[in-house]
Short mmCIF file of C-alpha atoms in Angstrom, two decimals:
data_model
loop_
_atom_site.label_atom_id
_atom_site.label_comp_id
_atom_site.label_asym_id
_atom_site.label_seq_id
_atom_site.Cartn_x
_atom_site.Cartn_y
_atom_site.Cartn_z
CA MET A 1 112.53 123.56 92.43
CA GLU A 2 111.17 122.27 95.78
CA MET A 3 112.76 119.68 97.83
CA ARG A 4 110.05 116.93 96.98
CA ARG A 5 110.36 117.62 93.31
CA ALA A 6 114.14 117.67 93.12
CA TYR A 7 114.33 114.11 94.84
CA LEU A 8 111.89 112.48 92.61
CA VAL A 9 113.46 114.00 89.43
CA GLY A 10 116.71 112.85 90.91
CA TYR A 11 115.22 109.13 91.71
CA ASN A 12 113.45 108.67 88.52
CA GLY A 13 116.28 109.94 86.66
CA VAL A 14 118.41 107.36 88.41
CA GLU A 15 116.14 104.59 87.59
CA ALA A 16 116.01 105.47 84.06
CA MET A 17 119.82 105.45 83.48
CA GLY A 18 119.79 102.20 85.23
CA TRP A 19 117.27 100.70 83.21
CA MET A 20 119.21 101.82 80.17
CA VAL A 21 122.28 100.03 81.32
CA VAL A 22 120.20 96.99 81.41
CA LEU A 23 118.72 97.52 77.72
CA THR A 24 122.09 98.37 76.35
CA LEU A 25 123.78 95.39 77.82
CA ALA A 26 121.08 93.02 76.52
CA VAL A 27 120.70 94.35 73.03
CA ARG A 28 124.30 94.34 72.88
CA CYS A 29 124.76 90.91 74.10
CA ALA A 30 121.96 89.86 72.09
CA VAL A 31 123.44 90.77 68.84
CA GLU A 32 126.68 89.70 69.70
CA ARG A 33 125.96 85.94 70.91
CA GLY A 34 122.32 85.57 69.38
CA ARG A 35 120.60 82.41 71.14
CA SER A 36 123.68 82.04 73.79
CA TRP A 37 122.57 85.27 75.15
CA THR A 38 122.06 84.81 78.82
CA TYR A 39 120.50 86.39 81.79
CA ASP A 40 123.74 86.59 83.64
CA VAL A 41 124.94 89.14 81.37
CA VAL A 42 122.44 91.68 82.66
CA ARG A 43 122.35 90.18 86.25
CA ASP A 44 123.86 92.79 88.41
CA ALA A 45 122.24 95.70 86.71
CA LEU A 46 118.73 94.29 87.01
CA VAL A 47 119.15 93.16 90.29
CA THR A 48 120.07 96.61 91.54
CA VAL A 49 117.36 98.70 89.64
CA GLN A 50 114.83 96.23 90.66
CA ILE A 51 115.53 95.93 94.37
CA ALA A 52 116.26 100.09 94.37
CA SER A 53 112.65 100.24 93.02
CA PHE A 54 111.27 99.23 96.60
CA ALA A 55 111.45 103.30 97.24
CA GLU A 56 108.80 103.37 95.19
CA VAL A 57 106.58 101.53 97.77
CA LEU A 58 108.08 103.88 100.23
CA HIS A 59 107.28 107.17 98.32
CA ALA A 60 103.57 105.43 98.49
CA LEU A 61 103.74 105.15 101.96
CA ILE A 62 104.88 108.58 102.94
CA GLY A 63 102.54 110.29 100.35
CA LEU A 64 105.19 111.44 97.87
CA THR A 65 103.62 110.18 95.21
CA ARG A 66 99.78 109.22 94.42
CA THR A 67 100.37 105.52 93.93
CA PRO A 68 98.35 103.53 96.40
CA ALA A 69 101.07 101.60 98.62
CA ALA A 70 99.42 98.46 98.41
CA ALA A 71 99.17 98.31 94.60
CA ALA A 72 103.10 99.71 94.71
CA LEU A 73 103.80 96.97 96.93
CA MET A 74 102.22 94.20 95.22
CA GLN A 75 103.88 95.18 91.89
CA TRP A 76 107.60 95.16 93.22
CA ALA A 77 106.98 91.99 95.60
CA GLY A 78 105.57 90.22 92.43
CA ARG A 79 108.53 91.24 90.27
CA THR A 80 111.06 90.92 92.78
CA HIS A 81 109.80 87.40 93.58
CA CYS A 82 110.00 86.13 90.11
CA LEU A 83 113.45 87.78 89.45
CA LEU A 84 115.26 86.60 92.40
CA CYS A 85 113.67 83.35 93.09
CA ALA A 86 112.04 81.82 90.01
CA LEU A 87 114.92 83.35 87.72
CA ASP A 88 118.09 84.03 89.62
CA GLY A 89 117.70 81.02 92.15
CA VAL A 90 117.09 78.64 89.13
CA ARG A 91 120.36 78.08 87.23
CA SER A 92 118.59 76.38 84.16
CA ASN A 93 116.28 79.35 83.67
CA HIS A 94 119.02 81.91 82.91
CA SER A 95 119.45 80.93 79.65
CA SER A 96 115.74 80.28 78.69
CA ASP A 97 113.65 82.49 76.12
CA ALA A 98 111.50 83.33 79.32
CA ALA A 99 114.31 85.06 80.70
CA THR A 100 115.34 86.92 77.64
CA VAL A 101 111.70 88.12 76.98
CA LEU A 102 111.34 89.17 80.64
CA VAL A 103 114.53 91.39 80.36
CA PHE A 104 113.69 92.96 77.19
CA ALA A 105 109.69 93.53 78.25
CA TRP A 106 110.79 95.11 81.66
CA ALA A 107 113.72 97.16 80.18
CA ILE A 108 111.71 98.68 77.47
CA THR A 109 108.98 99.70 79.55
CA GLU A 110 111.28 101.32 81.90
CA VAL A 111 113.00 103.32 79.88
CA ILE A 112 110.29 105.11 78.89
CA ARG A 113 108.09 105.08 82.24
CA TYR A 114 110.94 106.73 84.18
CA PRO A 115 111.66 109.50 81.48
CA ALA A 116 107.93 110.08 81.25
CA TYR A 117 107.79 110.68 85.24
CA VAL A 118 110.93 113.31 85.05
CA CYS A 119 109.30 115.21 82.38
CA GLY A 120 106.07 115.24 84.01
CA LEU A 121 107.74 116.75 87.39
CA LEU A 122 109.58 118.80 85.15
CA GLY A 123 106.53 120.02 83.53
CA ILE A 124 107.88 119.27 80.45
CA GLU A 125 105.25 118.20 77.84
CA SER A 126 106.34 115.21 75.39
CA LYS A 127 103.73 114.18 72.99
CA ALA A 128 105.67 111.47 71.82
CA LEU A 129 107.14 110.17 75.25
CA THR A 130 103.57 110.22 76.51
CA TRP A 131 102.16 108.46 73.62
CA ALA A 132 104.93 105.68 74.14
CA ARG A 133 104.46 105.28 77.77
CA TYR A 134 100.57 104.65 77.43
CA THR A 135 101.01 102.47 74.46
CA VAL A 136 104.07 100.16 74.57
CA PHE A 137 102.38 98.35 77.56
CA VAL A 138 99.75 97.10 75.33
CA PRO A 139 102.21 94.45 73.93
CA LEU A 140 104.90 94.35 76.75
CA TYR A 141 102.81 93.77 79.64
CA PRO A 142 101.07 90.56 78.48
CA LEU A 143 104.69 89.42 77.41
CA GLY A 144 106.26 90.28 80.63
CA ALA A 145 103.76 88.56 82.48
CA GLY A 146 103.82 85.51 80.19
CA ALA A 147 107.67 85.20 80.97
CA GLU A 148 107.14 85.67 84.54
CA MET A 149 104.75 82.72 84.56
CA LYS A 150 106.95 80.65 82.42
CA LEU A 151 109.94 80.80 84.61
CA MET A 152 107.60 80.21 87.71
CA TYR A 153 106.27 77.28 86.10
CA ASP A 154 109.60 76.12 85.15
CA ALA A 155 110.85 76.57 88.49
CA ARG A 156 108.66 74.19 89.99
CA ALA A 157 110.86 71.13 89.27
CA HIS A 158 114.33 72.49 90.68
CA ALA A 159 112.31 73.76 93.88
CA ARG A 160 110.69 70.38 94.26
CA ARG A 161 113.86 68.42 93.52
CA THR A 162 115.98 70.75 95.76
CA LYS A 163 113.37 71.41 98.56
CA MET A 164 113.84 74.83 97.52
CA TYR A 165 112.99 77.23 100.56
CA ALA A 166 111.04 74.57 101.91
CA ILE A 167 109.84 74.86 105.79
CA GLU A 168 109.45 71.15 107.40
CA MET A 169 107.38 69.90 110.20
CA PRO A 170 107.96 69.63 113.15
CA ASN A 171 109.85 72.76 114.00
CA ALA A 172 109.36 75.40 116.71
CA TYR A 173 106.94 77.36 115.07
CA ASN A 174 104.61 74.48 113.95
CA PHE A 175 104.81 76.07 110.51
CA ALA A 176 104.90 74.46 107.07
CA PHE A 177 105.98 75.91 103.81
CA ASP A 178 106.06 73.85 100.40
CA TYR A 179 107.66 76.34 97.54
CA PRO A 180 106.35 74.48 94.25
CA THR A 181 102.84 74.64 96.24
CA PHE A 182 103.04 78.29 96.68
CA LEU A 183 104.10 78.65 92.87
CA ASN A 184 101.19 76.38 91.79
CA ALA A 185 98.62 78.93 94.04
CA LEU A 186 100.40 81.95 92.43
CA LEU A 187 100.36 80.73 88.94
CA VAL A 188 96.44 80.31 89.22
CA LEU A 189 96.24 84.21 91.01
CA TYR A 190 98.62 85.52 88.37
CA PRO A 191 96.17 85.85 85.54
CA PHE A 192 94.03 87.83 87.46
CA LEU A 193 96.14 89.71 89.14
CA PHE A 194 97.34 90.71 85.90
CA HIS A 195 94.10 91.72 84.41
CA GLY A 196 93.64 94.10 87.21
CA LEU A 197 96.63 95.79 86.18
CA TYR A 198 96.34 95.63 82.59
CA SER A 199 92.86 97.00 82.94
CA TYR A 200 94.08 99.86 84.91
CA MET A 201 96.64 100.62 82.62
CA PHE A 202 94.22 100.79 79.56
CA ALA A 203 92.01 103.14 81.70
CA GLN A 204 94.80 105.25 82.11
CA ARG A 205 95.46 105.38 78.46
CA ARG A 206 92.02 106.26 77.92
CA LYS A 207 92.32 109.21 80.15
CA LYS A 208 95.90 109.99 78.72
CA LEU A 209 95.35 109.81 74.82
CA GLY A 210 91.70 109.61 74.74
CA GLY A 211 90.57 112.62 74.12
CA LYS A 212 93.50 113.50 71.51
CA GLU A 213 92.85 110.48 69.58
CA LYS A 214 89.24 111.14 69.25
CA GLN A 215 89.99 114.20 67.90
CA SER A 216 92.46 112.94 65.16
#
């Protein structure tokens, strides 16, 4: 096996295992604790696998994968900002329903996506995995995006009260930053950004499954 393929198989395999840990912890704790389940249970594993996925931006930049680097960076930055700032940085969001939805939507998506990549790299055809890869996003992407928006919306009050990430004038750089205002702007843009990604995934679904579905 060539070095590039071996590396990508290893990377995607590790990410798949990491997300499986996240999902297993989430399921177990949801069953045991019910509505008392909190984000803190999966925090370390979730933050680790999400930050590690920055490698995918680098893969795109250096040509290891065909993913456009700008798209990879935008998706990684959007997720990571929501995770570290709107969720991890706001204690009151840890036990929210939005946090639970986000964890499950992300984890279920990724425990399918990464193994699908591994199979593709190894030349293994799995109709079930391919179908799942291009089908589960239909409900899970809107759920995940909705949870991200809810977490950012709820983070605004805490950010305003604590002056979270605020940069006030005057300062040496003559620059000011108000995080709640940033969140408001992001919430306006989010549906448009989501629409672009969602439409792209449907186009990919038609490409991968369309022919087979028409024949059936």
